[in-house]
Coordinates of C-alpha atoms in Angstrom, one line a residue:
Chain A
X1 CA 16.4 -8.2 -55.6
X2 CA 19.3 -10.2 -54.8
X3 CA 19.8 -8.7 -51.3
X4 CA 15.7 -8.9 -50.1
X5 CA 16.1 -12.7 -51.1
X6 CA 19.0 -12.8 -49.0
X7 CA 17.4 -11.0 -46.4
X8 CA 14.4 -13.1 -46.7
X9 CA 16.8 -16.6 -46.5
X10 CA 18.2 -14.8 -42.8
X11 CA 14.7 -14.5 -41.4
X12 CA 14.0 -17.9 -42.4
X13 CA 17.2 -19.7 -41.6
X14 CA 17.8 -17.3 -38.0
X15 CA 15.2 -19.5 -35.4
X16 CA 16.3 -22.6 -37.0
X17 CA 20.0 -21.7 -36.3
X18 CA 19.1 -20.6 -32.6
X19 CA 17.6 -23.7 -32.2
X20 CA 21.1 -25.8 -33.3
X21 CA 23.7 -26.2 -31.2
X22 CA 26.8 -28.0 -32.9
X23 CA 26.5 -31.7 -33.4
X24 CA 30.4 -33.5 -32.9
X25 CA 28.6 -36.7 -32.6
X26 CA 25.5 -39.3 -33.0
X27 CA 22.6 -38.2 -31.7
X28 CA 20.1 -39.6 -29.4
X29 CA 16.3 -38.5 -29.1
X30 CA 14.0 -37.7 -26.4
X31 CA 10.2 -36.9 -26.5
X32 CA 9.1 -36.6 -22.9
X33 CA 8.2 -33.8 -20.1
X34 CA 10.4 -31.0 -18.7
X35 CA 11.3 -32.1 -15.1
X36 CA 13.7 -29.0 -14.6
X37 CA 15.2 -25.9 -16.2
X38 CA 18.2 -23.8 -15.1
X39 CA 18.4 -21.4 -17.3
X40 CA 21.3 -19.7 -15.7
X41 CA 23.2 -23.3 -15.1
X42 CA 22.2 -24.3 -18.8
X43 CA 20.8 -27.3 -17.6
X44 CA 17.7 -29.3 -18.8
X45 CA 15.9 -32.3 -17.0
X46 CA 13.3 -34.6 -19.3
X47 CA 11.4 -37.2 -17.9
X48 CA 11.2 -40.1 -20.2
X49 CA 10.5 -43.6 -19.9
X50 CA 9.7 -47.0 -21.6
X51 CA 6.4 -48.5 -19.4
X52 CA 6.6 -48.4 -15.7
X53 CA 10.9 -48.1 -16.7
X54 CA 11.0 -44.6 -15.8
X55 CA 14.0 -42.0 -16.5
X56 CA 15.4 -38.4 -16.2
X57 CA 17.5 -37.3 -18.3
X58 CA 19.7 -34.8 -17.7
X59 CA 21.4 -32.5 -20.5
X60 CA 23.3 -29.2 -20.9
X61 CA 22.5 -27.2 -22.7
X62 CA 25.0 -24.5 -25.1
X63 CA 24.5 -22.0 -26.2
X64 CA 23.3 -20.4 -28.4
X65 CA 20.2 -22.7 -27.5
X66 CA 17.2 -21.1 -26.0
X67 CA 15.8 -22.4 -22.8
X68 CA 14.0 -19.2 -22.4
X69 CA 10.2 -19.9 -22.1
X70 CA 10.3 -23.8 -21.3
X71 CA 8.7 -24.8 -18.0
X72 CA 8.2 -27.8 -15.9
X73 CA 5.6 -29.9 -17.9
X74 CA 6.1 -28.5 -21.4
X75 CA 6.6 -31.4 -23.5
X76 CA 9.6 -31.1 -25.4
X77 CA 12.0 -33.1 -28.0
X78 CA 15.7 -33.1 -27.4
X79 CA 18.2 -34.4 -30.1
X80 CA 21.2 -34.6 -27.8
X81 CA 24.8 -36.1 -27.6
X82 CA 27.3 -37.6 -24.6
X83 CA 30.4 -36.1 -24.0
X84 CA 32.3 -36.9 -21.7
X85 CA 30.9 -34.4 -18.9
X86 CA 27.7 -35.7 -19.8
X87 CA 24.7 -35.3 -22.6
X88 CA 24.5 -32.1 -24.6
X89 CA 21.4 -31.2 -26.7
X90 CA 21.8 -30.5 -30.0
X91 CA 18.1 -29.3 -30.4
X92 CA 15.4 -28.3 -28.4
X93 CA 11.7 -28.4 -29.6
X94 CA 8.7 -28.0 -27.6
X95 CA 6.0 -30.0 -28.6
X96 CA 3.0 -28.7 -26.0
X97 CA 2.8 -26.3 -23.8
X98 CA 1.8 -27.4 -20.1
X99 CA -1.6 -26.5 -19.3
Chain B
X1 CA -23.2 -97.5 -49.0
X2 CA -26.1 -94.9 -48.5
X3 CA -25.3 -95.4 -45.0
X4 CA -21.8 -94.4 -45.2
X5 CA -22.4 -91.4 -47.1
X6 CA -25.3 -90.5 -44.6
X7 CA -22.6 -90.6 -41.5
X8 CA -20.3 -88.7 -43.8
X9 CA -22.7 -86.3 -44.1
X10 CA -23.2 -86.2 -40.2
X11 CA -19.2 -86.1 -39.5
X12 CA -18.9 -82.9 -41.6
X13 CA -21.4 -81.4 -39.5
X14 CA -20.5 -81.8 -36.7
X15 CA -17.2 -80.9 -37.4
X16 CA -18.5 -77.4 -39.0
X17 CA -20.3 -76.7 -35.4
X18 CA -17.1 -78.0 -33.5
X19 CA -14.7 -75.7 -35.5
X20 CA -17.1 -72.5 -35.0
X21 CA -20.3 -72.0 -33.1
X22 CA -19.4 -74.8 -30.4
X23 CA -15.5 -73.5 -29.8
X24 CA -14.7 -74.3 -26.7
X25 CA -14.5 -71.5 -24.1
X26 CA -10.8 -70.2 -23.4
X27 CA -9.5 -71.2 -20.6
X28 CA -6.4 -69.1 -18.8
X29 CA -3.3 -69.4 -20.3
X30 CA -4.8 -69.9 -23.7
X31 CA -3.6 -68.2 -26.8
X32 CA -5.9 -66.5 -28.9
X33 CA -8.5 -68.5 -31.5
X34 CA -7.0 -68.9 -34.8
X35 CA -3.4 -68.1 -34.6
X36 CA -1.3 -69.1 -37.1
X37 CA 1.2 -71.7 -36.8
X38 CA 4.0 -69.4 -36.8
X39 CA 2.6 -67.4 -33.9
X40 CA 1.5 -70.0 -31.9
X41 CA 5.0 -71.5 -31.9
X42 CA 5.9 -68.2 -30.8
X43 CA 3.5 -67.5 -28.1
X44 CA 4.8 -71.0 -27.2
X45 CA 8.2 -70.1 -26.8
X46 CA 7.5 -66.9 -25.3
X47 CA 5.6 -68.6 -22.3
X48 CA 9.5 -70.4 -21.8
X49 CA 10.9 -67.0 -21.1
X50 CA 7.8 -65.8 -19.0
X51 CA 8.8 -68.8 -16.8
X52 CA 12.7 -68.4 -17.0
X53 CA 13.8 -67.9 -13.8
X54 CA 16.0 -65.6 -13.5
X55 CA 19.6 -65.5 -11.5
X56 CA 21.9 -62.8 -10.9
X57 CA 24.4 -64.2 -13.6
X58 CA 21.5 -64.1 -16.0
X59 CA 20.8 -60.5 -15.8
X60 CA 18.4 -60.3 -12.8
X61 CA 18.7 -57.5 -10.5
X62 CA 20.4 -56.1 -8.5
X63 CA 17.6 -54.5 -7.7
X64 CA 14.0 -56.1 -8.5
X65 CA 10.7 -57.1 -7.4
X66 CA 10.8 -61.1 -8.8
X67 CA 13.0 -63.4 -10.3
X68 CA 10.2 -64.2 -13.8
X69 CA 7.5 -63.2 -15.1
X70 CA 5.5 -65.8 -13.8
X71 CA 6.5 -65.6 -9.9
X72 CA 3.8 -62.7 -9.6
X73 CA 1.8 -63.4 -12.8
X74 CA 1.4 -67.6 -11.8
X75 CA -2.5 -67.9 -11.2
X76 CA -4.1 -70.2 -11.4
X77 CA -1.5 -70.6 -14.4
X78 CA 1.3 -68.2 -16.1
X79 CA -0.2 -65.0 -17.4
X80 CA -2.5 -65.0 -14.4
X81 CA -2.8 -62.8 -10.7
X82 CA -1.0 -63.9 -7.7
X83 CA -0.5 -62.7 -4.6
X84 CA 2.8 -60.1 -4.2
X85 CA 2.2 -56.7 -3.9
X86 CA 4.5 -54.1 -4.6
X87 CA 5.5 -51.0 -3.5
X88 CA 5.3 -47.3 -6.0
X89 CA 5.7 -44.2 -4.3
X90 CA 5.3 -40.7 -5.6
X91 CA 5.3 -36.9 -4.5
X92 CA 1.7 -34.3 -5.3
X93 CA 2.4 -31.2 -5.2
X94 CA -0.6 -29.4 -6.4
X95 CA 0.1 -26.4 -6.0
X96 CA 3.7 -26.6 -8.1
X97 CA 3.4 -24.8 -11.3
X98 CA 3.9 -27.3 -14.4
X99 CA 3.3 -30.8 -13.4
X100 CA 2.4 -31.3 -10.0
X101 CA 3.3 -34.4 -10.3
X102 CA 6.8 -35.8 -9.3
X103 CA 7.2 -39.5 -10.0
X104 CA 10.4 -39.4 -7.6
X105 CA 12.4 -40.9 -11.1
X106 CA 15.5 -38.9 -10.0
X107 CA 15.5 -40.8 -7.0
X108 CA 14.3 -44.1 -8.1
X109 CA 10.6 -44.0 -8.3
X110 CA 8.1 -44.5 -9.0
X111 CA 8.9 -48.3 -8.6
X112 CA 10.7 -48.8 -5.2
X113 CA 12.1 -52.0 -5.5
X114 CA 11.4 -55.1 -2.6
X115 CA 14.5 -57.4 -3.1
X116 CA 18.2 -57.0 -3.8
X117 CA 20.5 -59.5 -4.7
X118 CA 23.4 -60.5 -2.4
X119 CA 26.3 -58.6 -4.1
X120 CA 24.3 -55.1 -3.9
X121 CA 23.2 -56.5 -0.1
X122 CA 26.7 -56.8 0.6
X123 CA 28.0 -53.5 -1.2
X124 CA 24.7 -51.4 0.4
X125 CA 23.6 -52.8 3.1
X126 CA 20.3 -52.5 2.1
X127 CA 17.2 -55.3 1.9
X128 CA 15.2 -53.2 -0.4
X129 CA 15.1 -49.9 -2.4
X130 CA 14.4 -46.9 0.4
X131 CA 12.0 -44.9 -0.6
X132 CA 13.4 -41.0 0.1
X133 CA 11.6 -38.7 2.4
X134 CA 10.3 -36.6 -0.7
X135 CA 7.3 -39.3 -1.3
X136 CA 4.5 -37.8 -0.5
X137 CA 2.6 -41.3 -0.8
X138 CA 3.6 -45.1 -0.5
X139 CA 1.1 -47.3 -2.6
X140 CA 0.8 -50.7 -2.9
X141 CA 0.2 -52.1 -6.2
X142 CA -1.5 -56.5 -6.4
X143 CA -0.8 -58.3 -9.5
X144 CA -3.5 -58.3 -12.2
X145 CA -3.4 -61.3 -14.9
X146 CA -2.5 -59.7 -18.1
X147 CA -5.2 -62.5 -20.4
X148 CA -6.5 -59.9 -23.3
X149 CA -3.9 -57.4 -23.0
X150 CA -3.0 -57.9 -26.4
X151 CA -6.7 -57.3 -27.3
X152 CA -6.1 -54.3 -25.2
X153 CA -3.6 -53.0 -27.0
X154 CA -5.3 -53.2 -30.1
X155 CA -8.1 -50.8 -29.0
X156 CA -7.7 -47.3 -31.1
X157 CA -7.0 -44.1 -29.0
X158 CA -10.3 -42.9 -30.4
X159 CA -12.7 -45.5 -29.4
X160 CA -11.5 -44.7 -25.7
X161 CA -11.3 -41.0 -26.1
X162 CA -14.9 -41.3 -27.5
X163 CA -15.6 -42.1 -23.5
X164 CA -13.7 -39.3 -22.3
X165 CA -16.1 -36.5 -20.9
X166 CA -13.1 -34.1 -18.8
X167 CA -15.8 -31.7 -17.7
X168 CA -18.8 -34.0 -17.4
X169 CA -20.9 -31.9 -19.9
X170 CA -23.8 -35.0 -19.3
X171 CA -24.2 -33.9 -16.4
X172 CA -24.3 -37.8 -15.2
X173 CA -21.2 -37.0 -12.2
X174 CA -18.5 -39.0 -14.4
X175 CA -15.8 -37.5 -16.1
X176 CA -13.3 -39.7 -17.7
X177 CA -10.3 -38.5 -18.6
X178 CA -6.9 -40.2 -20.5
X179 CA -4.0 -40.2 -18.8
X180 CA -1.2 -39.1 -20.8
X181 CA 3.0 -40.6 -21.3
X182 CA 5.5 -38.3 -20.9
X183 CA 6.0 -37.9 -24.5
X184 CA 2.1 -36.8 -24.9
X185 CA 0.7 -40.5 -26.0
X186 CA -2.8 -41.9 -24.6
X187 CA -1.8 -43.9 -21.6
X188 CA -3.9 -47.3 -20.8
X189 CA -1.6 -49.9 -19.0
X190 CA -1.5 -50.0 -15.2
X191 CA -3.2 -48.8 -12.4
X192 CA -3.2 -45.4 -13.1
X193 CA -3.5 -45.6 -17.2
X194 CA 0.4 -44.1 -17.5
X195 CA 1.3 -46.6 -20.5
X196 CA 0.5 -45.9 -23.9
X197 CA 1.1 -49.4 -25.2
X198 CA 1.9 -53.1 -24.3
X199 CA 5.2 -53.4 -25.9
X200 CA 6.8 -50.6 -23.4
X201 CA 4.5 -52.3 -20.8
X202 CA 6.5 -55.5 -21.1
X203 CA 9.6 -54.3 -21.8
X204 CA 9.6 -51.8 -18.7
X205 CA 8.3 -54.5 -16.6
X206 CA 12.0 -56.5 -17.4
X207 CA 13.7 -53.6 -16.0
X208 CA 11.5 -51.9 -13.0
X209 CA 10.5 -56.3 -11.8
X210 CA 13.5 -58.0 -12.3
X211 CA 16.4 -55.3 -12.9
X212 CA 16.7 -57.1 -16.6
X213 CA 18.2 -54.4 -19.2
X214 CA 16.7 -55.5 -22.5
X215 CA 17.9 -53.3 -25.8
X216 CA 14.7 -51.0 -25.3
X217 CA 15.8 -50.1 -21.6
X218 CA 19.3 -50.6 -21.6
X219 CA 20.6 -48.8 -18.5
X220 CA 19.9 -50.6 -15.0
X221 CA 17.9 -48.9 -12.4
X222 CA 19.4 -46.6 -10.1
X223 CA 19.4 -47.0 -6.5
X224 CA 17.9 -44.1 -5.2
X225 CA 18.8 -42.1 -7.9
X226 CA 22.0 -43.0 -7.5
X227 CA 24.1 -45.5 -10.3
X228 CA 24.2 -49.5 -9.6
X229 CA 27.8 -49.7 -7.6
X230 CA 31.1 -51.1 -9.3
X231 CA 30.7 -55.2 -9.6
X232 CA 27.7 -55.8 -8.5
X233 CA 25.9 -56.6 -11.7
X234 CA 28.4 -59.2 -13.7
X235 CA 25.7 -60.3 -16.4
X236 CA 27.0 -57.6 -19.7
X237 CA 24.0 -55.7 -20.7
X238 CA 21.9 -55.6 -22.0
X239 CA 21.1 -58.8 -19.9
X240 CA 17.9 -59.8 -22.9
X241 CA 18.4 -59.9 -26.4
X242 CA 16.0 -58.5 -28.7
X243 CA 14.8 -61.9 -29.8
X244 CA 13.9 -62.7 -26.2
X245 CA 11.5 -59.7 -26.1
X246 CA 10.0 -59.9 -29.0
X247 CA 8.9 -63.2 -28.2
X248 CA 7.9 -62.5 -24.2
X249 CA 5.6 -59.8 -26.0
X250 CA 4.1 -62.2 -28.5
X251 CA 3.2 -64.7 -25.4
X252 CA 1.6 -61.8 -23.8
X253 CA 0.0 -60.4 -26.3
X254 CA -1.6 -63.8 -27.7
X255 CA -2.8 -64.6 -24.6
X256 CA -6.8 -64.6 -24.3
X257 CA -9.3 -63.0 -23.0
X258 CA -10.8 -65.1 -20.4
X259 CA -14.6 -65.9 -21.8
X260 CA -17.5 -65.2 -19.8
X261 CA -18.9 -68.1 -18.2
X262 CA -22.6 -68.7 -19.1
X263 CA -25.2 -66.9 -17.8
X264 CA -27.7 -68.0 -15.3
X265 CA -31.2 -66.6 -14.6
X266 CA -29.7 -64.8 -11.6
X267 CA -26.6 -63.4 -13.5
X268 CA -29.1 -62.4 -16.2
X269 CA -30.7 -60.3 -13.8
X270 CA -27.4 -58.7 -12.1
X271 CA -26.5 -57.7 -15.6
X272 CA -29.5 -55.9 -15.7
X273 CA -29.0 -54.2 -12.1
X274 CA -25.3 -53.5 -13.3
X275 CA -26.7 -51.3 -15.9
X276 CA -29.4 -49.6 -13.4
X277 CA -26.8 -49.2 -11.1
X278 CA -25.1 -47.4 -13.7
X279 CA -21.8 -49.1 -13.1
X280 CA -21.4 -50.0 -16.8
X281 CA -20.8 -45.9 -17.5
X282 CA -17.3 -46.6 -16.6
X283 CA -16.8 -50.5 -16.6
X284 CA -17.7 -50.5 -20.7
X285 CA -18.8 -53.6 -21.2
X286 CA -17.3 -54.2 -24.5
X287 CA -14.4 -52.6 -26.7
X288 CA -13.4 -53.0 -30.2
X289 CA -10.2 -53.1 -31.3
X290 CA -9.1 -52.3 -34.5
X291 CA -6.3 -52.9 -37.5
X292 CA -3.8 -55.3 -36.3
X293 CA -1.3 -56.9 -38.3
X294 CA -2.3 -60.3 -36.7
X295 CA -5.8 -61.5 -37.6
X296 CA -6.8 -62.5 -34.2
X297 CA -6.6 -59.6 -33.0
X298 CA -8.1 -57.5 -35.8
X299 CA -11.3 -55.7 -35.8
X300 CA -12.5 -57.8 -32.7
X301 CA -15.0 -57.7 -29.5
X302 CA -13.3 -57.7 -26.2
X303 CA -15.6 -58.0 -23.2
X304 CA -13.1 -55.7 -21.3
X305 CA -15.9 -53.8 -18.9
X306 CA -13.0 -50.8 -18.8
X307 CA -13.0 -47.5 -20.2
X308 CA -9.3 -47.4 -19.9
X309 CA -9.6 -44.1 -18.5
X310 CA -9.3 -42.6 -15.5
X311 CA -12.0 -41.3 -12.7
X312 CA -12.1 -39.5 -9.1
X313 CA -12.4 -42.5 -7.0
X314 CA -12.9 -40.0 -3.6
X315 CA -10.3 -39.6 -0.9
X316 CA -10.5 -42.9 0.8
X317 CA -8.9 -45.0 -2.1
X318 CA -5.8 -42.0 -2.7
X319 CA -2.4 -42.6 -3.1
X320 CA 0.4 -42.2 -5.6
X321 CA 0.0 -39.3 -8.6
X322 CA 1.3 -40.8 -12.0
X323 CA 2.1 -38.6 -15.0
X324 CA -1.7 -36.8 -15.3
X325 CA -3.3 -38.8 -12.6
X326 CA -4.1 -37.8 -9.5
X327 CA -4.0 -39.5 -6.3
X328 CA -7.5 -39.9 -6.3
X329 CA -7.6 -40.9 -10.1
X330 CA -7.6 -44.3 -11.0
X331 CA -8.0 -46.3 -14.3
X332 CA -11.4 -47.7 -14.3
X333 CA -10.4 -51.4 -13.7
X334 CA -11.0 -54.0 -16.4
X335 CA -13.3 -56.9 -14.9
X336 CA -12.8 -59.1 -17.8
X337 CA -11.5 -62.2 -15.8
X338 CA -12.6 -60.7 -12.0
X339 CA -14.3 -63.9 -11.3
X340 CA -11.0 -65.5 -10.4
X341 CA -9.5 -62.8 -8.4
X342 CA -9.1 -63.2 -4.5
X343 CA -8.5 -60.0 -3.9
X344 CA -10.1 -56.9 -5.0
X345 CA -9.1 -52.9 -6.2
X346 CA -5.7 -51.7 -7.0
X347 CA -4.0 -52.7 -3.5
X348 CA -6.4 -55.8 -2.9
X349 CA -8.1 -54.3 0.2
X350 CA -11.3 -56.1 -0.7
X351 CA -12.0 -59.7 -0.3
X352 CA -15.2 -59.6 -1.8
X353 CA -16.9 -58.0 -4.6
X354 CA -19.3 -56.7 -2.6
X355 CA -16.7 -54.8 -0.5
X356 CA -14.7 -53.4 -3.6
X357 CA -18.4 -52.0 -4.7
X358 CA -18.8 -50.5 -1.2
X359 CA -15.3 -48.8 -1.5
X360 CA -16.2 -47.3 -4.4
X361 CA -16.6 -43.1 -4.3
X362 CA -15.7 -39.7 -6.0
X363 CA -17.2 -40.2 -9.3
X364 CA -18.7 -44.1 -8.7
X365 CA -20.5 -42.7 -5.6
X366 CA -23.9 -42.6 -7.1
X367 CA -23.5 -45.7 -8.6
X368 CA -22.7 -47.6 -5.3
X369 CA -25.2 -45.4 -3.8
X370 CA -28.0 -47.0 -6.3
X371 CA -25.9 -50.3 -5.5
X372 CA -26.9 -50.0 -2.0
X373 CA -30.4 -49.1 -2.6
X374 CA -31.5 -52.2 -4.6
X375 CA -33.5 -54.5 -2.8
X376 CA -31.0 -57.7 -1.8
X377 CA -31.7 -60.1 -4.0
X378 CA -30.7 -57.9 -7.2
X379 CA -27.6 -57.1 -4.8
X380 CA -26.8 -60.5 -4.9
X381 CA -27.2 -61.0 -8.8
X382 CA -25.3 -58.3 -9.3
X383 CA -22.4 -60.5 -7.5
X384 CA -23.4 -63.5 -9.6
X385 CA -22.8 -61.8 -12.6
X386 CA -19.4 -60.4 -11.7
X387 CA -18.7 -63.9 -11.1
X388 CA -19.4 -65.1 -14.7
X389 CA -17.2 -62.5 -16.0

């Protein structure tokens, strides 16, 4: 009983954990399109704005975060950090996928 | 003493028809009937920073398009059209996978900047932002006045979605369709419908006009994609407070609709022949907005003649993509106010109303094709009624 409710707590709690990279620091969030993905580099580029104010921004991404599947287009939302080589996402969620 | 009472009587008459059924027509620059006190002090002192001129030690720049608000947006008075014209340029690329369209951010776009200020002149060399050889297409973009934005703004997503007709299942050869943020949200502001509401309409405009950070855009513009160069920007950011936004966006948004001018027998009958015609399919001639925290803008009629959606406006009026839009997709205009234009479409090729209707094509072509087929004197009341609105 014990074990299949532990078992059961693993399913549940494994695509969450994929989905979380460490967080050392505050995070920032960004709801906007998928410019770019590397998937070998790591790398992620959302295009975001506020009005006509437009901006990419650029993130890497560790492991074990999943950029497998995202395309140019999805929309996505990105909790991410700065470091001092640059923004690293935390999370990774897409929202809709491009038509 | 019967008399007095009698002219009493009169007095509060007239003063009942003079405070509702005679209110005077707005006139530009005008805030919204029956504001508060407290918001008309602060549409009051939002007009100040509309018309704050802006220096490099105050934030402007380096890059930017005008040094206030009210350099482009000065008539016939602040909130109004005038006569710059700017410069966006994008890439298409339908055949990418994804999004076909590349707004050219990583490289400064889609706004390319017309002025610099003297430091980054001196550090670049440069008189303008270049646009990069990836832009497929150089647009130029008039100034609209911004009266009834607010009114705008207040319009629910589902009133203009309930316009929307993607695959034109009426058959009637117009398919609106929303333009969409990058984040998913309904666009409606700007030429091409990208922005989903006023607030990031205004506070964008402070950074991609006059190189202002403001707490909601922090970060200055890049240069081509590439960062601002050391010392050229002395003003700390961000260069606006908060408080400074907030009440540029109350001015704006309290700013009314300009009222249609009264009807004459001859405008009576263009309103007819615009219906005929068919052009109100697309130019809705009224919206209704809906809850709003401020009563002058809640629940109310806006004779906007806009669907705030986008349409296939044929090949000859293409430029620039923007998020969903195409190059030949643009936001159906409103006319609300196009009486006091001087210039006519998104990159004021036409001079006359007549010519903007002539220009017209894609999904308006069988409208200006029944335009074009009425006898000449409904031709010209069509005119004469754009001319009251």
């Amino acid at each position: 009983m014990t074990r299949s409710l532990l078992v059961s707590l693993f399913i549940i709690a494994a695509p969450v954990a994929a989905a979380t990279a460490q967080q050392p620091g505050p995070a920032h969030k960004v709801e906007g399109a998928v410019r770019t993905v590397n998937v070998r580099g790591r790398a992620l580029e959302v295009t975001t704005g506020v009005g006509m104010a437009l901006r990419v921004v650029r993130l890497q991404v560790p492991a074990p975060l999943s950029l497998t599947g995202l395309r140019p287009g999805d929309l996505v939302r990105v909790t991410y950090g700065a470091r001092p080589g640059g923004y690293v996402a935390y999370t990774i969620e897409r929202v809709e996928r491009t038509p | 003493m019967m008399r007095r009472v009698a002219a009493g009587g009169i007095w509060l008459l007239v003063a009942a028809l003079g405070g509702g059924a005679c209110r005077r027509p707005a006139q530009p620059g005008d805030p919204l009937p029956g504001l508060s006190a407290a918001e008309r002090q602060r549409f009051d002192r939002g007009r100040a920073i509309f018309d704050s001129v802006f220096t490099p030690a105050t934030g402007l720049g380096p890059l930017f398009n005008a040094d206030a608000c009210a350099e482009c947006h000065e008539d016939p008075v602040s909130g109004g059209t005038g006569d710059e014209v700017e410069r966006h340029a994008t890439a298409f690329h339908p055949e990418a996978a994804g999004r076909p369209c590349d707004e050219l951010v990583a490289l400064g776009g889609p706004v390319f900047q017309k002025r610099v200020t003297p430091a980054l002149q001196a550090a670049l060399a440069i008189d303008s932002e270049p646009v990069p050889p990836q832009a497929t297409a150089i647009a130029a973009r008039t100034t609209p006045d911004i009266f009834g934005f607010g009114l705008l703004d207040a319009v629910p997503d589902s009133e203009i979605l309930a316009y929307a007709d993607p695959d034109d299942r009426d058959s009637d050869g117009i398919s609106g369709r929303p333009n969409r943020f990058f984040d998913g949200r309904l666009g409606r502001f700007g030429r091409k419908a990208l922005v989903p509401a006023l607030r990031e309409f205004n506070d964008g405009a402070f950074a991609a006009e006059q190189g202002i950070t403001t707490p909601a855009v922090p970060q200055e513009e890049t240069v081509g994609g590439r960062p601002i160069p050391a010392g050229v920007d002395p003003a700390p950011d961000p260069e606006l407070s908060a408080a400074a936004t907030d009440l540029l966006d109350s001015f704006v948004r309290l700013l009314a609709a300009p009222s249609p001018a009264r009807l004459s027998g001859q405008a009576r009958q263009g309103r007819a022949a615009f219906a005929t015609a068919g052009c109100d399919r697309c130019h809705v001639p009224a919206l209704h907005t809906g809850d709003s925290p401020i009563p002058a803008l809640h629940h109310r009629e806006v004779d906007a003649y806009t669907d705030l959606l986008l349409h296939d406006m044929g090949p000859e009026l293409a430029d620039i993509c923007l998020g969903q839009a195409t190059p030949s997709e643009f936001r159906t205009e409103p006319l609300m106010g196009v009486r006091r234009m001087a210039r006519f479409l998104h990159d004021g090729r036409a001079t006359t109303l007549e010519q903007a209707i002539e220009l017209h094509a894609g999904e308006a072509a069988r409208s200006r094709d029944r335009f074009r087929a009425l006898p000449a004197e409904q031709r010209a009341a069509l005119v004469a009624f754009l001319k009251t609105l």
